[in-house]
Coordinates of C-alpha atoms and ligand atoms in Angstrom, one line a residue:
X1 CA 0.0 0.0 0.0
X2 CA 1.3 3.5 -0.8
X3 CA 0.4 6.1 1.7
X4 CA -0.1 9.8 1.1
X5 CA 3.2 10.5 2.8
X6 CA 5.0 8.0 0.5
X7 CA 3.3 9.4 -2.6
X8 CA 4.4 12.9 -1.6
X9 CA 8.0 11.8 -1.5
X10 CA 7.7 10.1 -4.9
X11 CA 6.1 13.2 -6.5
X12 CA 8.8 15.5 -5.0
X13 CA 11.5 13.2 -6.3
X14 CA 9.9 13.2 -9.8
X15 CA 10.0 17.0 -9.8
X16 CA 13.7 17.2 -9.1
X17 CA 13.8 17.5 -5.3
X18 CA 17.1 15.9 -4.1
X19 CA 17.4 17.2 -0.5
X20 CA 14.9 17.6 2.4
X21 CA 15.7 19.4 5.6
X22 CA 13.8 18.3 8.6
X23 CA 13.5 17.1 12.2
X24 CA 11.1 14.1 12.5
X25 CA 8.5 13.9 15.3
X26 CA 5.7 11.6 16.0
X27 CA 3.5 13.7 13.8
X28 CA 5.8 13.4 10.7
X29 CA 7.2 9.9 10.8
X30 CA 4.7 9.0 8.1
X31 CA 6.4 11.5 5.8
X32 CA 9.6 9.6 6.4
X33 CA 8.3 6.1 5.4
X34 CA 9.1 6.7 1.7
X35 CA 12.4 8.6 2.1
X36 CA 14.9 5.7 2.6
X37 CA 13.8 4.1 -0.7
X38 CA 14.1 7.4 -2.6
X39 CA 17.0 9.3 -4.1
X40 CA 16.2 12.2 -1.7
X41 CA 18.9 13.0 0.8
X42 CA 17.7 14.0 4.3
X43 CA 19.6 16.6 6.3
X44 CA 18.8 16.9 10.0
X45 CA 19.3 20.3 11.6
X46 CA 19.3 20.9 15.3
X47 CA 16.4 23.3 15.3
X48 CA 13.7 24.0 12.7
X49 CA 14.9 27.5 12.2
X50 CA 18.1 25.9 11.0
X51 CA 16.1 23.7 8.6
X52 CA 14.5 26.8 7.1
X53 CA 17.8 28.8 6.8
X54 CA 19.5 25.7 5.3
X55 CA 16.7 25.4 2.7
X56 CA 17.1 29.1 2.0
X57 CA 20.9 28.8 1.4
X58 CA 20.3 25.7 -0.8
X59 CA 17.6 27.6 -2.8
X60 CA 19.7 30.7 -3.4
X61 CA 22.6 28.6 -4.8
X62 CA 20.6 26.1 -6.9
X63 CA 17.6 28.2 -7.9
X64 CA 15.5 25.2 -6.8
X65 CA 13.0 25.3 -3.9
X66 CA 14.5 24.4 -0.6
X67 CA 12.2 21.7 0.9
X68 CA 11.6 21.1 4.7
X69 CA 9.6 18.5 6.6
X70 CA 8.3 20.0 9.8
X71 CA 6.2 18.9 12.7
X72 CA 2.9 20.4 13.8
X73 CA 3.1 23.3 16.3
X74 CA 6.5 24.0 17.7
X75 CA 8.2 22.9 14.6
X76 CA 6.2 25.4 12.6
X77 CA 6.6 28.2 15.1
X78 CA 10.4 27.5 15.0
X79 CA 10.6 27.7 11.2
X80 CA 8.4 30.7 10.9
X81 CA 11.4 33.1 11.3
X82 CA 13.3 31.5 8.5
X83 CA 10.2 31.6 6.3
X84 CA 10.0 35.3 7.1
X85 CA 13.6 35.8 5.9
X86 CA 12.9 33.8 2.7
X87 CA 9.6 35.7 2.1
X88 CA 11.5 39.1 2.4
X89 CA 14.2 38.0 0.0
X90 CA 11.9 36.2 -2.5
X91 CA 13.4 32.7 -2.0
X92 CA 11.5 29.6 -3.1
X93 CA 10.9 27.3 -0.2
X94 CA 8.4 24.4 0.3
X95 CA 7.5 23.7 3.9
X96 CA 5.6 20.5 4.3
X97 CA 4.2 20.0 7.8
X98 CA 1.8 17.8 9.6
X99 CA -1.2 19.1 11.5
X100 CA -3.7 17.4 13.8
X101 CA -6.4 15.1 12.3
X102 CA -9.1 16.9 10.3
X103 CA -11.7 16.2 13.0
X104 CA -9.5 17.7 15.6
X105 CA -8.7 21.0 13.9
X106 CA -9.5 24.2 15.7
X107 CA -11.0 22.6 18.8
X108 CA -8.4 23.9 21.4
X109 CA -8.7 20.7 23.3
X110 CA -5.0 20.6 24.0
X111 CA -4.0 17.8 21.6
X112 CA -0.3 17.3 21.1
X113 CA 1.4 20.2 19.3
X114 CA -2.0 21.9 18.8
X115 CA -2.1 25.5 17.6
X116 CA -5.3 27.5 17.2
X117 CA -4.8 27.9 13.5
X118 CA -1.5 26.8 12.1
X119 CA -2.4 27.6 8.5
X120 CA -3.4 31.1 9.3
X121 CA -0.1 31.6 11.2
X122 CA 2.0 30.7 8.2
X123 CA -0.1 32.4 5.7
X124 CA 1.6 35.8 6.4
X125 CA 5.0 34.5 5.3
X126 CA 4.0 32.4 2.3
X127 CA 2.7 32.8 -1.2
X128 CA 0.0 30.5 0.1
X129 CA -0.6 28.0 2.9
X130 CA -2.9 25.1 2.3
X131 CA -4.5 22.4 4.6
X132 CA -4.9 19.2 2.7
X133 CA -8.5 18.0 3.3
X134 CA -8.3 14.9 1.1
X135 CA -5.5 12.8 -0.4
X136 CA -6.8 13.5 -3.9
X137 CA -5.9 17.3 -3.5
X138 CA -2.2 16.6 -3.1
X139 CA -1.1 16.6 -6.8
X140 CA -2.8 19.8 -7.7
X141 CA -1.7 21.6 -4.5
X142 CA 1.9 20.6 -5.1
X143 CA 1.6 21.7 -8.7
X144 CA 0.4 25.1 -7.5
X145 CA 3.4 25.3 -5.2
X146 CA 5.8 24.6 -8.1
X147 CA 3.8 27.1 -10.3
X148 CA 4.8 29.8 -7.7
X149 CA 8.5 28.7 -7.8
X150 CA 8.6 28.4 -11.6
X151 CA 6.8 31.6 -12.7
X152 CA 5.8 34.0 -9.9
X153 CA 7.8 36.0 -7.5
X154 CA 9.4 33.1 -5.5
X155 CA 8.2 32.9 -2.0
X156 CA 7.7 30.1 0.6
X157 CA 4.7 27.8 0.3
X158 CA 3.3 25.8 3.2
X159 CA 1.3 22.7 2.8
X160 CA 0.0 21.0 5.9
X161 CA -1.1 17.4 6.0
X162 CA -3.5 16.3 8.7
X163 CA -2.4 13.1 10.5
X164 CA -5.3 11.1 9.1
X165 CA -4.3 12.2 5.6
X166 CA -0.6 11.5 5.8
X167 CA -1.2 7.8 6.5
X168 CA -4.3 7.4 4.2
X169 CA -4.0 5.1 1.2
X170 CA -2.8 6.9 -2.0
X171 CA -2.2 3.9 -4.3
X172 CA -4.8 5.4 -6.7
X173 CA -2.8 8.5 -7.3
X174 CA -0.2 8.6 -10.0
X175 CA 2.9 10.7 -10.1
X176 CA 2.5 13.6 -12.5
X177 CA 5.0 15.0 -14.9
X178 CA 6.0 18.6 -14.1
X179 CA 4.2 20.8 -16.5
X180 CA 6.6 23.4 -17.8
X181 CA 5.5 26.9 -17.1
X182 CA 7.0 30.0 -18.7
X183 CA 7.7 33.1 -16.7
X184 CA 5.8 36.2 -17.7
X185 CA 7.1 38.0 -20.8
X186 CA 6.9 41.8 -21.3
X187 CA 3.9 43.3 -23.1
X188 CA 4.8 44.9 -26.4
X189 CA 3.8 48.5 -25.8
X190 CA 5.7 49.4 -22.6
X191 CA 8.7 47.5 -23.8
X192 CA 8.9 49.6 -27.0
X193 CA 8.3 52.8 -25.1
X194 CA 11.1 51.8 -22.6
X195 CA 13.5 51.0 -25.4
X196 CA 12.8 54.4 -27.1
X197 CA 13.4 56.3 -23.9
X198 CA 16.6 54.3 -23.1
X199 CA 17.9 54.8 -26.7
X200 CA 17.6 58.6 -26.2
X201 CA 19.0 58.7 -22.7
X202 CA 22.1 60.8 -22.2
X203 CA 22.8 59.8 -18.6
X204 CA 21.2 56.4 -18.0
X205 CA 21.5 54.5 -14.7
X206 CA 20.9 50.8 -14.3
X207 CA 19.7 49.3 -11.0
X208 CA 19.8 45.5 -10.7
X209 CA 18.3 43.5 -7.9
X210 CA 18.2 39.9 -6.8
X211 CA 15.5 39.2 -9.3
X212 CA 18.2 39.2 -12.0
X213 CA 20.4 36.4 -10.5
X214 CA 19.4 34.0 -13.3
X215 CA 20.3 36.6 -16.0
X216 CA 24.0 37.2 -15.6
X217 CA 24.9 37.3 -19.3
X218 CA 21.9 39.5 -20.0
X219 CA 22.8 41.9 -17.2
X220 CA 26.3 42.3 -18.6
X221 CA 25.1 42.8 -22.1
X222 CA 22.4 45.3 -21.1
X223 CA 24.8 47.4 -19.0
X224 CA 27.1 47.6 -22.0
X225 CA 24.4 48.2 -24.6
X226 CA 23.1 51.1 -22.5
X227 CA 26.6 52.3 -21.5
X228 CA 24.9 52.8 -18.1
X229 CA 26.7 52.9 -14.7
X230 CA 25.2 49.9 -12.8
X231 CA 24.3 49.6 -9.1
X232 CA 23.7 46.1 -7.7
X233 CA 21.7 45.3 -4.7
X234 CA 23.4 43.0 -2.2
X235 CA 21.5 40.0 -3.6
X236 CA 22.6 41.0 -7.1
X237 CA 26.3 41.2 -6.3
X238 CA 28.5 39.5 -8.9
X239 CA 26.2 40.1 -11.8
X240 CA 28.9 42.5 -13.1
X241 CA 32.5 41.4 -12.4
X242 CA 34.8 43.4 -10.1
X243 CA 36.8 45.0 -13.0
X244 CA 33.7 46.0 -15.1
X245 CA 34.0 49.7 -16.1
X246 CA 30.3 50.4 -15.5
X247 CA 30.1 48.8 -12.0
X248 CA 29.1 51.0 -9.0
X249 CA 28.9 48.2 -6.5
X250 CA 26.2 48.1 -3.9
X251 CA 26.5 51.6 -2.6
X252 CA 23.1 53.2 -3.2
X253 CA 23.0 54.5 0.3
X254 CA 26.2 56.6 -0.2
X255 CA 26.3 60.1 -1.5
X256 CA 28.3 59.6 -4.8
X257 CA 25.8 57.0 -6.1
X258 CA 22.8 59.0 -4.8
X259 CA 24.0 62.0 -6.8
X260 CA 24.2 59.9 -9.9
X261 CA 20.6 58.7 -9.3
X262 CA 19.5 62.3 -9.0
X263 CA 21.3 63.4 -12.1
X264 CA 20.3 60.4 -14.3
X265 CA 17.8 61.2 -17.0
X266 CA 16.5 57.6 -17.3
X267 CA 16.8 55.0 -14.5
X268 CA 16.1 51.4 -15.4
X269 CA 15.4 49.3 -12.3
X270 CA 15.1 45.5 -12.8
X271 CA 14.1 42.9 -10.3
X272 CA 14.7 45.2 -7.4
X273 CA 12.4 46.2 -4.6
X274 CA 14.1 49.6 -4.4
X275 CA 13.8 48.8 -0.7
X276 CA 15.3 50.4 2.4
X277 CA 18.1 47.8 3.2
X278 CA 19.7 48.3 -0.2
X279 CA 19.0 51.9 -1.0
X280 CA 18.8 53.5 2.4
X281 CA 20.8 51.8 5.1
X282 CA 21.3 55.2 6.7
X283 CA 17.6 55.6 7.1
X284 CA 17.4 59.2 5.9
X285 CA 15.0 58.8 3.0
X286 CA 17.5 60.4 0.6
X287 CA 17.7 58.0 -2.2
X288 CA 15.9 60.0 -4.9
X289 CA 15.4 59.4 -8.6
X290 CA 15.6 62.7 -10.5
X291 CA 14.7 61.5 -14.0
X292 CA 12.3 59.1 -15.6
X293 CA 12.0 55.7 -13.9
X294 CA 11.4 52.5 -15.9
X295 CA 10.8 49.4 -13.8
X296 CA 10.8 45.7 -14.7
X297 CA 9.5 43.2 -12.1
X298 CA 7.9 39.8 -12.0
X299 CA 5.6 41.1 -9.2
X300 CA 3.1 43.7 -10.5
X301 CA 2.5 45.1 -7.0
X302 CA 6.2 45.6 -6.5
X303 CA 6.4 47.8 -9.6
X304 CA 4.3 50.3 -7.7
X305 CA 6.2 50.3 -4.3
X306 CA 8.8 52.7 -3.0
X307 CA 9.4 54.6 -6.2
X308 CA 6.6 55.1 -8.8
X309 CA 7.7 54.3 -12.4
X310 CA 6.6 56.2 -15.5
X311 CA 6.9 52.9 -17.4
X312 CA 6.1 49.6 -15.7
X313 CA 7.0 46.3 -17.3
X314 CA 5.5 43.2 -15.7
X315 CA 7.9 40.5 -16.7
X316 CA 10.6 38.0 -15.7
X317 CA 13.9 39.9 -15.6
X318 CA 15.8 37.7 -18.1
X319 CA 13.0 37.6 -20.7
X320 CA 12.6 41.4 -20.5
X321 CA 16.3 42.1 -20.7
X322 CA 16.6 39.8 -23.8
X323 CA 13.7 41.6 -25.4
X324 CA 15.2 45.0 -24.6
X325 CA 18.6 44.0 -26.0
X326 CA 16.9 43.2 -29.3
X327 CA 15.4 46.7 -29.5
X328 CA 18.3 48.8 -28.3
X329 CA 21.0 50.2 -30.6
X330 CA 24.3 49.0 -29.2
X331 CA 26.3 51.7 -27.7
X332 CA 30.0 51.2 -27.6
X333 CA 30.7 50.9 -23.9
X334 CA 34.4 50.8 -23.3
X335 CA 36.8 51.8 -20.6
X336 CA 36.4 55.5 -21.5
X337 CA 32.9 55.7 -22.9
X338 CA 30.7 58.4 -21.2
X339 CA 29.0 55.8 -18.9
X340 CA 32.3 54.3 -17.9
X341 CA 33.7 57.7 -17.1
X342 CA 30.7 58.6 -14.9
X343 CA 31.1 55.2 -13.1
X344 CA 34.8 55.8 -12.7
X345 CA 34.2 59.2 -11.0
X346 CA 31.8 57.6 -8.6
X347 CA 34.2 54.8 -7.8
X348 CA 37.0 57.2 -7.1
X349 CA 34.8 59.1 -4.6
X350 CA 33.7 55.9 -3.0
X351 CA 37.3 54.7 -2.6
X352 CA 37.8 57.8 -0.5
X353 CA 34.7 57.0 1.6
X354 CA 36.1 53.5 2.2
X355 CA 39.6 54.6 3.2
X356 CA 38.9 53.8 6.9
X357 CA 38.1 50.2 5.9
X358 CA 41.5 49.1 4.7
X359 CA 41.7 46.4 7.3
X360 CA 38.4 44.8 6.1
X361 CA 39.5 45.1 2.5
X362 CA 42.7 43.3 3.4
X363 CA 40.8 40.5 5.1
X364 CA 38.7 39.9 2.0
X365 CA 41.8 40.1 -0.2
X366 CA 43.5 37.4 1.9
X367 CA 40.5 35.1 1.7
X368 CA 40.1 35.6 -2.1
X369 CA 43.8 35.1 -2.7
X370 CA 43.5 31.6 -1.2
X371 CA 39.9 30.8 -2.3
X372 CA 39.2 32.9 -5.4
X373 CA 36.0 31.0 -6.1
X374 CA 34.6 31.4 -2.6
X375 CA 30.9 32.0 -1.9
X376 CA 30.2 34.2 1.2
X377 CA 27.1 33.5 3.2
X378 CA 26.8 36.1 5.9
X379 CA 25.0 37.0 9.1
X380 CA 24.6 40.6 10.3
X381 CA 28.0 41.6 11.5
X382 CA 30.9 44.0 10.8
X383 CA 32.5 41.8 8.1
X384 CA 29.2 41.6 6.3
X385 CA 28.4 45.4 6.5
X386 CA 31.8 46.3 5.2
X387 CA 31.9 43.6 2.6
X388 CA 28.5 44.7 1.3
X389 CA 30.3 47.8 0.2
X390 CA 33.9 46.6 -0.5
X391 CA 33.6 43.1 -2.0
X392 CA 32.8 42.5 -5.7
X393 CA 32.8 39.0 -7.2
X394 CA 32.7 37.5 -10.6
X395 CA 29.3 35.7 -10.7
X396 CA 26.0 36.0 -8.9
X397 CA 24.7 33.9 -6.0
X398 CA 28.1 34.2 -4.3
X399 CA 27.3 36.9 -1.8
X400 CA 24.2 36.9 0.4
X401 CA 23.5 37.6 4.0
X402 CA 21.0 38.5 6.7
X403 CA 21.9 42.2 6.7
X404 CA 19.2 42.9 4.1
X405 CA 15.5 42.5 4.2
X406 CA 14.2 40.7 7.3
X407 CA 17.7 40.8 8.8
X408 CA 17.7 37.7 11.1
X409 CA 20.7 37.1 13.3
X410 CA 21.8 33.5 13.2
X411 CA 21.0 33.0 9.5
X412 CA 24.6 32.9 8.3
X413 CA 25.7 29.5 9.7
X414 CA 22.8 27.3 8.6
X415 CA 22.4 29.1 5.3
X416 CA 26.1 28.4 4.6
X417 CA 25.5 24.7 5.2
X418 CA 22.6 24.8 2.8
X419 CA 24.7 26.6 0.2
X420 CA 27.5 24.1 0.5
X421 CA 25.0 21.2 0.1
X422 CA 23.6 23.0 -3.0
X423 CA 27.0 23.3 -4.7
X424 CA 29.6 21.3 -2.9
X425 CA 32.5 22.0 -5.1
X426 CA 32.6 25.8 -4.3
X427 CA 34.2 26.9 -1.0
X428 CA 31.7 28.5 1.3
X429 CA 32.7 31.1 3.9
X430 CA 30.1 31.8 6.6
X431 CA 30.7 35.3 7.9
X432 CA 29.5 35.4 11.5
X433 CA 29.8 37.6 14.6
X434 CA 30.1 36.3 18.1
X435 CA 26.5 37.4 18.9
X436 CA 24.9 36.0 15.7
X437 CA 26.8 32.7 15.9
X438 CA 25.3 32.0 19.3
X439 CA 21.8 32.0 17.8
X440 CA 22.4 28.9 15.7
X441 CA 25.6 27.5 17.0
X442 CA 24.4 23.9 17.4
X443 CA 24.0 23.7 13.6
X444 CA 27.8 23.0 13.7
X445 CA 26.8 19.5 14.8
X446 CA 24.5 19.2 11.8
X447 CA 27.3 20.3 9.5
X448 CA 29.7 17.7 11.0
X449 CA 27.1 15.0 10.7
X450 CA 26.4 15.9 7.0
X451 CA 30.2 16.1 6.4
X452 CA 29.9 19.7 5.2
X453 CA 33.3 21.4 4.8
X454 CA 32.3 25.1 5.3
X455 CA 34.6 27.7 6.8
X456 CA 33.0 29.8 9.5
X457 CA 34.9 33.1 9.8
X458 CA 34.0 34.4 13.3
X459 CA 34.5 38.1 13.9
X460 CA 34.8 38.3 17.6
X461 CA 34.3 41.6 19.3
X462 CA 32.8 40.2 22.5
X463 CA 29.3 41.5 22.1
X464 CA 26.5 43.0 19.9
X465 CA 29.0 45.5 18.5
X466 CA 26.8 47.2 16.0
X467 CA 24.0 47.8 18.5
X468 CA 26.4 49.0 21.1
X469 CA 27.6 51.6 18.7
X470 CA 24.1 52.6 17.8
X471 CA 23.2 53.1 21.5
X472 CA 26.3 55.2 22.0
X473 CA 25.6 57.4 18.9
X474 CA 22.2 58.1 20.4
X475 CA 23.5 58.8 23.9
X476 CA 21.9 55.7 25.4
X477 CA 24.0 53.9 28.0
X478 CA 24.9 50.6 26.5
X479 CA 22.8 47.8 28.0
X480 CA 22.4 44.2 27.0
X481 CA 25.1 44.4 24.4
X482 CA 28.3 43.4 26.2
X483 CA 27.3 39.8 26.2
X484 CA 29.3 36.9 27.7
X485 CA 31.2 35.2 24.9
X486 CA 32.1 31.6 25.4
X487 CA 35.2 29.7 24.3
X488 CA 34.1 29.2 20.7
X489 CA 37.2 27.2 19.8
X490 CA 36.5 24.6 22.5
X491 CA 32.8 24.5 21.6
X492 CA 33.5 24.0 17.9
X493 CA 36.0 21.3 18.7
X494 CA 33.5 19.7 21.0
X495 CA 31.0 19.6 18.1
X496 CA 33.7 17.8 16.0
X497 CA 34.8 20.8 13.9
X498 CA 38.4 22.0 13.3
X499 CA 38.8 25.3 15.0
X500 CA 41.7 27.8 15.2
X501 CA 42.2 31.4 16.1
X502 CA 43.9 33.3 13.3
X503 CA 47.0 35.1 14.6
X504 CA 47.6 37.2 11.5
X505 CA 47.0 37.3 7.8
X506 CA 49.7 34.7 7.0
X507 CA 48.3 32.4 9.6
X508 CA 44.8 32.9 8.2
X509 CA 46.0 32.1 4.7
X510 CA 47.5 28.8 6.1
X511 CA 44.3 27.9 7.9
X512 CA 42.2 28.6 4.8
X513 CA 44.5 26.6 2.6
X514 CA 44.3 23.5 4.8
X515 CA 40.6 23.7 5.6
X516 CA 39.2 20.2 5.9
X517 CA 36.9 19.1 3.0
X518 CA 34.5 17.0 5.1
X519 CA 33.8 19.0 8.3
X520 CA 33.6 22.7 9.2
X521 CA 36.5 24.8 10.1
X522 CA 35.9 27.6 12.5
X523 CA 38.4 30.4 12.2
X524 CA 38.2 33.0 15.0
X525 CA 39.3 36.5 14.2
X526 CA 39.6 38.8 17.1
X527 CA 38.5 42.4 16.4
X528 CA 41.9 43.6 17.5
X529 CA 45.3 43.8 15.9
X530 CA 46.4 42.7 13.4
X531 CA 42.9 42.5 11.9
X532 CA 41.8 45.9 13.1
X533 CA 42.9 49.2 11.5
Ligands
TPP1 C1 16.8 37.8 15.5 C2 17.5 39.1 15.7 N1 17.6 39.6 17.0 C3 18.2 40.8 17.2 C4 18.7 41.5 16.1 C5 19.3 42.8 16.4 N2 20.8 42.9 16.0 C6 21.2 43.2 14.8 S1 22.9 43.2 14.7 C7 23.1 42.7 16.3 C8 24.4 42.5 16.9 C9 25.1 41.3 16.4 O1 26.2 41.0 17.1 P1 27.4 40.2 16.4 O2 26.8 39.0 15.7 O3 28.4 39.8 17.5 O4 27.9 41.2 15.4 P2 28.7 42.6 15.7 O5 27.8 43.7 15.5 O6 29.3 42.5 17.0 O7 29.8 42.6 14.6 C10 21.8 42.6 16.9 C11 21.6 42.1 18.3 C12 18.6 40.9 14.8 N3 19.0 41.5 13.7 N4 18.0 39.7 14.7
MG2 MG1 30.0 40.9 18.1

């Protein structure tokens, strides 16, 4: 007999799911019945928030949905934060959970793991949340979830299976093929209007966001065709390589780029929210667009948020960029074209702004010297804040962190584990602070268990440094920020990791060079000489 739980596994396997993150409980064991006989690998985190962050990191690297199996109640409340992070950053995630039997829903009788309304709770951080009321619904509901992942703005989807449904017979269901679904393409009229405006622009500016990560070649071609200085959000980092003459980096909150945005006659913004954490980390509301704004986004509502466009194109980024490239006359972008000169002036001014950050620059140079292909998965700490401005990489999906959007501390370790599982051959550096690492520290055990060779670069300043500074700047006596910091090296070793404190840059280089392939290496860097200014 095939149960509904077994059928679910078969259907997921048929649609390309190769990894599931989850912690089983008495409510979900029936989801596990089919897993050992499948090609799906199961990764066990130490907390459901870890499962969600791992799925997030896996999804960002592979472009495929990260899939989690989660128990009713506490499992779902635990993963909710990670779903919020994925929701804010438009990451595809499929959360399959159990829920109490249909006849027991919404009674408040105190059944095991009971919540008043689990579906309603997750609805706020998902594209949709669905309670399966019959086995027969499952194929269509799963197909709806994949329709979101394939052709909408990606977001988490939650499907909950009542206990009497998970174990119900499902032999009569057959595994469906995945129906290919195209992403929305641009309508003709706004596309032509946009192309005409862009062809005439004297001082164009291109703003690319995380919605463009699957369109690297198109992003490079479009920047050149427009000869437009190009700013990248943090999730778009790498779409233009470090030496690209039009690159402005991710510095939209800084004056030189803001002046460019004000002067530009036409601004083309693609796959970007134009949101606060990329355009206004200084929270002063001073990112202004002076000229005409053309927006391209897969989410029609997003086209109308933050900055109103004069031309709005509802489309997948890559499809629209390709269509625009066909309509645009090629401008000769070169090292000294007008666009490149405007970008070079901004970069020179930014370099002055960054002069106090030479020590961070040196840290990243050291890492990239040893591991030029590295991917950086960060938390919300000094190395991340500075790297957001300083680091440029060749290739997208190589720099993401929890300093943007929802901004959850503790993200960086489990997301790095997911990223490494998603693309094992690429070195992964998890950029953590001593505060953030303590949120999800036990996931080191999950990484050891899964034989994941990530490098955790711990920036230790004995406290919630950023918040302490913020309090001091506002004349608030620091409280709750000088936290006790444990012996991270002993703890990491206790979990089975390699762990060392880097004495200096030469030592750091050595440690990185000899990082084990099959278990994490924790490298502690003290926020003091020789890593400080
Ligand atoms: C879940 C969560 N709780 C609290 C915060 C607020 N917060 C942001 S940064 C920060 C300090 C982080 O300390 P650490 O990781 O040591 O980095 P540092 O600033 O010291 O470099 C805190 C508490 C948050 N972003 N997320
Ligand atoms: Mg700290």
